PDB file of C-alpha atoms and ligand atoms in Angstrom:
ATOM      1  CA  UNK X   1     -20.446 -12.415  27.072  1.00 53.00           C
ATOM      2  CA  UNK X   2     -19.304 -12.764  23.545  1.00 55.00           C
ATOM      3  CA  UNK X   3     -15.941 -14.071  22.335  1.00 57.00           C
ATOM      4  CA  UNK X   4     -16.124 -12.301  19.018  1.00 73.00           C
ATOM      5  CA  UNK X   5     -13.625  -9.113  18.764  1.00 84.00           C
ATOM      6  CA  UNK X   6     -14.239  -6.114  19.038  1.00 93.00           C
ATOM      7  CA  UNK X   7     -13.016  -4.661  15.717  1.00 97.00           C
ATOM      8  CA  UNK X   8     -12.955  -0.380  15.267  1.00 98.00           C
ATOM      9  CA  UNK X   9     -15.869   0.657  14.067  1.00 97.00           C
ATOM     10  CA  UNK X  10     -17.348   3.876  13.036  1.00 97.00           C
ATOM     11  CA  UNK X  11     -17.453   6.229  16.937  1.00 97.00           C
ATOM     12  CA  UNK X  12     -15.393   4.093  18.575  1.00 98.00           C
ATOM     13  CA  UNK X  13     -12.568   6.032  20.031  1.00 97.00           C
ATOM     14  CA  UNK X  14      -8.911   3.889  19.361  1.00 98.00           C
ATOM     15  CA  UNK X  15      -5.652   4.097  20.947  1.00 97.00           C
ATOM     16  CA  UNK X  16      -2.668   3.402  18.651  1.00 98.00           C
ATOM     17  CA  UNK X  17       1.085   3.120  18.674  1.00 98.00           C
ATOM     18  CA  UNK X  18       2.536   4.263  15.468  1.00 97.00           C
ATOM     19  CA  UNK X  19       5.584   4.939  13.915  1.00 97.00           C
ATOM     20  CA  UNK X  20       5.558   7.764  10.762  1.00 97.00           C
ATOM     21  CA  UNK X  21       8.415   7.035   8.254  1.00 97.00           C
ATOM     22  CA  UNK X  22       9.464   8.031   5.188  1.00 93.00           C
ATOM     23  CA  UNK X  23      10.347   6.408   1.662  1.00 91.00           C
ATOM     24  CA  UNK X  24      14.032   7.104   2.894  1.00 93.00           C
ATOM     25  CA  UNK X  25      13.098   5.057   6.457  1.00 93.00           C
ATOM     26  CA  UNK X  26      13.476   8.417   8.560  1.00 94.00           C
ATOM     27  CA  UNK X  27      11.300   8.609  11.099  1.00 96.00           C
ATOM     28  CA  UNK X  28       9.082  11.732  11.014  1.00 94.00           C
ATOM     29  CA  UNK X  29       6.873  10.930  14.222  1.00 94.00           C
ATOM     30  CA  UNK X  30       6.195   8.223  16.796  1.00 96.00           C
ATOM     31  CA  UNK X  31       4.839   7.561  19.858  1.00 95.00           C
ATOM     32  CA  UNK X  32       7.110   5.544  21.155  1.00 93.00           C
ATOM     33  CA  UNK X  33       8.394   6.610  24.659  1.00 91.00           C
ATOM     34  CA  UNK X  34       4.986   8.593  24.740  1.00 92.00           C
ATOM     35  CA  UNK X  35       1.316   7.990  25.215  1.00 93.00           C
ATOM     36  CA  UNK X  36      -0.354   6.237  22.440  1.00 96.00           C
ATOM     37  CA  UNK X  37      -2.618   8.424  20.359  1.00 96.00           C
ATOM     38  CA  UNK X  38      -6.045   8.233  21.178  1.00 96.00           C
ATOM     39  CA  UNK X  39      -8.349   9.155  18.526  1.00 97.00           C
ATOM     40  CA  UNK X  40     -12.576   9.127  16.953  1.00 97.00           C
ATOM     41  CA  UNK X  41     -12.494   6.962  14.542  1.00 98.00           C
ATOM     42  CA  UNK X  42     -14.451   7.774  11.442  1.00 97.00           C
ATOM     43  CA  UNK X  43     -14.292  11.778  11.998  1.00 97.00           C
ATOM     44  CA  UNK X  44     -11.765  12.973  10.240  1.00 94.00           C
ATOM     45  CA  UNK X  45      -9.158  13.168  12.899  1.00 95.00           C
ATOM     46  CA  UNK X  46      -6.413  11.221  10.704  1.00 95.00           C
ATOM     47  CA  UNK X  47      -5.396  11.399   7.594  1.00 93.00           C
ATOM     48  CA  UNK X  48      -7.986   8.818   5.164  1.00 91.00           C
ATOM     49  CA  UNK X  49      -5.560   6.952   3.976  1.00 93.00           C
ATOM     50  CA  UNK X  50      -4.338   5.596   7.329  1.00 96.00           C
ATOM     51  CA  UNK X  51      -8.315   5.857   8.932  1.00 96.00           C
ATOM     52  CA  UNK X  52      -9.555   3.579   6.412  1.00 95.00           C
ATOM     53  CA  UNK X  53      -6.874   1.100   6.830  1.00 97.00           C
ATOM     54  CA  UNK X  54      -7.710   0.816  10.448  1.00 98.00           C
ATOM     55  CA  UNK X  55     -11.388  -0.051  10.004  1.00 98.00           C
ATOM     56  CA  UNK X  56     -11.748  -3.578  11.294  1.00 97.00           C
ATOM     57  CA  UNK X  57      -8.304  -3.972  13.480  1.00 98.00           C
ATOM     58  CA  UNK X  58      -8.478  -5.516  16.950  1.00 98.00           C
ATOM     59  CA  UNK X  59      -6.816  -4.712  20.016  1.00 97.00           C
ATOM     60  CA  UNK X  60      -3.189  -6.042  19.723  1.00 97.00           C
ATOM     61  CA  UNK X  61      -3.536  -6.213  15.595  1.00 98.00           C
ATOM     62  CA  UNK X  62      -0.181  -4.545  13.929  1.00 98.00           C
ATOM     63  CA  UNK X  63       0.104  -3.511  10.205  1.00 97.00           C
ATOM     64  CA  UNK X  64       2.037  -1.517   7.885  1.00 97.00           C
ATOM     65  CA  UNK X  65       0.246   1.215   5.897  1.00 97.00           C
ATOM     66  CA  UNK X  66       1.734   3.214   3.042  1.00 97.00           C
ATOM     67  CA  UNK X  67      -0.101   6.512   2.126  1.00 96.00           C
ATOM     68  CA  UNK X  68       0.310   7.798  -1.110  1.00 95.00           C
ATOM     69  CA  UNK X  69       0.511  12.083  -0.863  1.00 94.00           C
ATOM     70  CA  UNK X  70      -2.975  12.411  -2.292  1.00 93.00           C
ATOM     71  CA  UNK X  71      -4.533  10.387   0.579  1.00 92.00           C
ATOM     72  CA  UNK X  72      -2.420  12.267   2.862  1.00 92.00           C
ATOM     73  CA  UNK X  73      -1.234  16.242   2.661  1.00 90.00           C
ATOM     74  CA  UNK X  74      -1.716  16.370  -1.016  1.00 91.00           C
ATOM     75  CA  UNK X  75       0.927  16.479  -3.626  1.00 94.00           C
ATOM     76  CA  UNK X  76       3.383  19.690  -3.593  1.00 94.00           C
ATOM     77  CA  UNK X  77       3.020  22.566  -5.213  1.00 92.00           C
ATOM     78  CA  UNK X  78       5.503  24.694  -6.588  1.00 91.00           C
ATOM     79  CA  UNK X  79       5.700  28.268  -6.246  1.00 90.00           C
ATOM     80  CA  UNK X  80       3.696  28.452  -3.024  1.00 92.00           C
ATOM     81  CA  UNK X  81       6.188  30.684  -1.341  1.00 94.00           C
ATOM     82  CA  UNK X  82       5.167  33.986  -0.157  1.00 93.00           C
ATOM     83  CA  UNK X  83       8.067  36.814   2.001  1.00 95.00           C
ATOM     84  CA  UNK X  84       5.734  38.114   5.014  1.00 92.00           C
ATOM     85  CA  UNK X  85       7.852  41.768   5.743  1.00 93.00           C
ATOM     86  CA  UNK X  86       9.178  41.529   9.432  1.00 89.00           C
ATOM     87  CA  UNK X  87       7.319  44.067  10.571  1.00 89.00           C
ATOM     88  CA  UNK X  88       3.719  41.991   9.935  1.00 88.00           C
ATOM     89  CA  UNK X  89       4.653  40.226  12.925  1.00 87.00           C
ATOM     90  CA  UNK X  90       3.879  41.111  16.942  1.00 87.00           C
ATOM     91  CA  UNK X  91       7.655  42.417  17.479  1.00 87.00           C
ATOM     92  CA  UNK X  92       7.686  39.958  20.708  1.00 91.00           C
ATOM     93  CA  UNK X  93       6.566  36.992  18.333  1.00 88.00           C
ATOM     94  CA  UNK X  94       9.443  34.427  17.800  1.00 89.00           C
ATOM     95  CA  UNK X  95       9.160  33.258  14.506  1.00 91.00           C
ATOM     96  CA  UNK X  96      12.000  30.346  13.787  1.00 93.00           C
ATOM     97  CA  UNK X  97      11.810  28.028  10.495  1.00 93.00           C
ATOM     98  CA  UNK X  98       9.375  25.170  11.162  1.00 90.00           C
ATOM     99  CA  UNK X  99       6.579  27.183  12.602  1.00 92.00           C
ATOM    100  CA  UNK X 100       2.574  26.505  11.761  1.00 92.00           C
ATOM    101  CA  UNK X 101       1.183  30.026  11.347  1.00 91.00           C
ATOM    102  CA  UNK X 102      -2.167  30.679  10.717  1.00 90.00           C
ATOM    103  CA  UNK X 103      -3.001  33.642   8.190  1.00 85.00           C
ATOM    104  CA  UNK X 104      -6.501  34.846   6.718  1.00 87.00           C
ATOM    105  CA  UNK X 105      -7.800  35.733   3.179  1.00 83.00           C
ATOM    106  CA  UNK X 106      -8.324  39.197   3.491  1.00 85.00           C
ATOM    107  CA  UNK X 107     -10.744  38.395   0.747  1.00 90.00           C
ATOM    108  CA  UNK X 108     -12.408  35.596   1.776  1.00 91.00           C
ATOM    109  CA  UNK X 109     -12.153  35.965   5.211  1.00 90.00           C
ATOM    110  CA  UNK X 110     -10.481  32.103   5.502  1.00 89.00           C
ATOM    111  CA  UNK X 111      -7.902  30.782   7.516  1.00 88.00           C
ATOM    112  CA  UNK X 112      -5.530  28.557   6.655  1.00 84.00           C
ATOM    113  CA  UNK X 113      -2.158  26.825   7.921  1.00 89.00           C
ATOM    114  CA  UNK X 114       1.326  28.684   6.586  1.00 93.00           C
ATOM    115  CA  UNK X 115       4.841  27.208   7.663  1.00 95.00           C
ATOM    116  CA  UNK X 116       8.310  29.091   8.258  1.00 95.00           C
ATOM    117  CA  UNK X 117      10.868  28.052   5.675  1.00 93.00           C
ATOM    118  CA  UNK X 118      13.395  30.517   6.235  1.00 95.00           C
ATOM    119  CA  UNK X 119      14.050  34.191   7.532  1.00 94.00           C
ATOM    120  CA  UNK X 120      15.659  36.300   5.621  1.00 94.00           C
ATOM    121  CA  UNK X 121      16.738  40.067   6.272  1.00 92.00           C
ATOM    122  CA  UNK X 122      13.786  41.096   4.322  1.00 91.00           C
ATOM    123  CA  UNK X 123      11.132  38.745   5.866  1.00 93.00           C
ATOM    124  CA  UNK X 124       9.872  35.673   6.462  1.00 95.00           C
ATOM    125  CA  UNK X 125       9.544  33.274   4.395  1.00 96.00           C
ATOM    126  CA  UNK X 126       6.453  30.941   4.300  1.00 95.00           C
ATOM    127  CA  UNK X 127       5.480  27.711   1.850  1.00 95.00           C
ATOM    128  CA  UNK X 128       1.479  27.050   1.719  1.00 92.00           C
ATOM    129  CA  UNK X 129       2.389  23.255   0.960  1.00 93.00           C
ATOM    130  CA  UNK X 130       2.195  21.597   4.334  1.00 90.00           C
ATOM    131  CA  UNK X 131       5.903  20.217   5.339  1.00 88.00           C
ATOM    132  CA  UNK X 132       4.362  16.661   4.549  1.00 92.00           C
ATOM    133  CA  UNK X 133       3.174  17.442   1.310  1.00 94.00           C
ATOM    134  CA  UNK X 134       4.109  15.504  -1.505  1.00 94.00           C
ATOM    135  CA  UNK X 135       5.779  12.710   0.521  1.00 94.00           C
ATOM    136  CA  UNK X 136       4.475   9.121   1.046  1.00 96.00           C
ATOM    137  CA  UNK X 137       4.186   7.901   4.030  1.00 96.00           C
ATOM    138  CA  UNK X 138       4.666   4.925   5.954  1.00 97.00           C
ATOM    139  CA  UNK X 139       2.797   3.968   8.984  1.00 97.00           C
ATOM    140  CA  UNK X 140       4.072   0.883  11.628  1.00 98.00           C
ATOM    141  CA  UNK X 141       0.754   1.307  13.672  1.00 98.00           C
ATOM    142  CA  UNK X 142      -0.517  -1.038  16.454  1.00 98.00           C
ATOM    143  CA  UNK X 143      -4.247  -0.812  18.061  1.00 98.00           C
ATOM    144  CA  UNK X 144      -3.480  -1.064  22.011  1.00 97.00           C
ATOM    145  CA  UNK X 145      -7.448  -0.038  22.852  1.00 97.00           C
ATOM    146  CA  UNK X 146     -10.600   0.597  21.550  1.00 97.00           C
ATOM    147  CA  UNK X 147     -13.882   1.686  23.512  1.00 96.00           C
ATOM    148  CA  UNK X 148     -17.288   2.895  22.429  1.00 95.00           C
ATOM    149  CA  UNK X 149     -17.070   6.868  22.443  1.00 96.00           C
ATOM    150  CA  UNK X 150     -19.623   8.483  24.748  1.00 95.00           C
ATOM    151  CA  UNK X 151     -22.715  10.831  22.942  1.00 96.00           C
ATOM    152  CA  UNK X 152     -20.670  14.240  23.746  1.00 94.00           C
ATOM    153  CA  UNK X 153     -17.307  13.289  21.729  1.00 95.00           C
ATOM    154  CA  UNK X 154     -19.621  12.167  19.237  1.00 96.00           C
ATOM    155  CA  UNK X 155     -21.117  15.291  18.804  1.00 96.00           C
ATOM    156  CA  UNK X 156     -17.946  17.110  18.889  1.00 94.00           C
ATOM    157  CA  UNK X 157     -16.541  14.768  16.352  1.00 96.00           C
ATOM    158  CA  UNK X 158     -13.055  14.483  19.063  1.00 95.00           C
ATOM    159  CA  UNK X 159     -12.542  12.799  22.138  1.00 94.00           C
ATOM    160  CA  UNK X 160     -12.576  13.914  25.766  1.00 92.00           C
ATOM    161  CA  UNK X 161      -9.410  12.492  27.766  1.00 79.00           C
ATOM    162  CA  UNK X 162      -8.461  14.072  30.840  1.00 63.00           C
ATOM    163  CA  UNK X 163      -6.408  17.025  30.564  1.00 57.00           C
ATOM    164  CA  UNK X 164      -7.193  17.522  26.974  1.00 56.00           C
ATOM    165  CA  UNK X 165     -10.443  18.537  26.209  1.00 57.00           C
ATOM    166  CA  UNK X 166     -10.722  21.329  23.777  1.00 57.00           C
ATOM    167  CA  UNK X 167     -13.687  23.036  22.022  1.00 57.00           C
TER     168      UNK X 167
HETATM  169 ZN1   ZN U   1     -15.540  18.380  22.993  1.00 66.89          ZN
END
């Protein structure tokens, strides 16, 4: 037995409590009421400013972290609106303002993230700047649990919880 705290580490896998707010103190997400989010640490499965602010917590440590846009969803870029015509869309598809869709580069063959700004008689509207972009954020987070993660979820770079395991 050792008395020295565990701290998160690269492949751990950490449970947090957090709180998401803006400069303007709204809150954009939280887990309160919910689970806590359970993540790999040191994969790439939050955003780096708030990932390397974590690196050394303990169980039951609290902090405030402020991410600036760039170490978050990027600044905001104007003019990244595109109208998709209505009829580009599976006519049972609800499409409402808010919506993640994914589209690919005809070109390139990529795909990438779009969101629903508005729909308009002549299509849909969509904004390639991620609804977070260009906004700093503020994170109340908490570390509630950290374990070692096992070989698998650190080859998948994700963790395996009951009920949720993806691939
Ligand atoms: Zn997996």
């Amino acid at each position: 037995m050792s008395d020295e705290k565990k701290t998160v580490q690269q492949d751990d896998v950490v449970s947090i409590d957090y709180t998401l707010t803006d400069s303007q103190g709204n809150v954009i997400d939280s887990s309160e009421g919910a689970e806590p989010l359970e993540y790999l640490h040191g994969h790439n499965n939050l955003i780096p400013g708030l990932e390397s602010e974590l690196t050394g917590m303990s169980v039951g440590d609290e902090k405030q972290v402020t991410v600036a846009p760039e170490d978050a969803y990027g600044p905001r870029q104007e003019d990244a609106t595109q109208i998709i015509p209505t009829d580009a869309f599976p006519p049972d598809m609800q499409v409402e303002p808010g919506m993640a869709l994914e589209m690919r580069d005809t070109t390139t063959g990529q795909v990438f993230e779009v969101y629903v700004t508005e729909i308009r008689p002549e299509g849909v509207v969509v904004d390639f700047n991620h609804p977070l972009a260009g906004v700093t954020l503020n994170f109340d987070v908490k570390v509630v649990g950290i374990r070692p993660a096992t070989p698998d979820e650190i080859a998948h770079g994700h963790v395996h919880s009951a009920g949720h395991h993806h691939h």
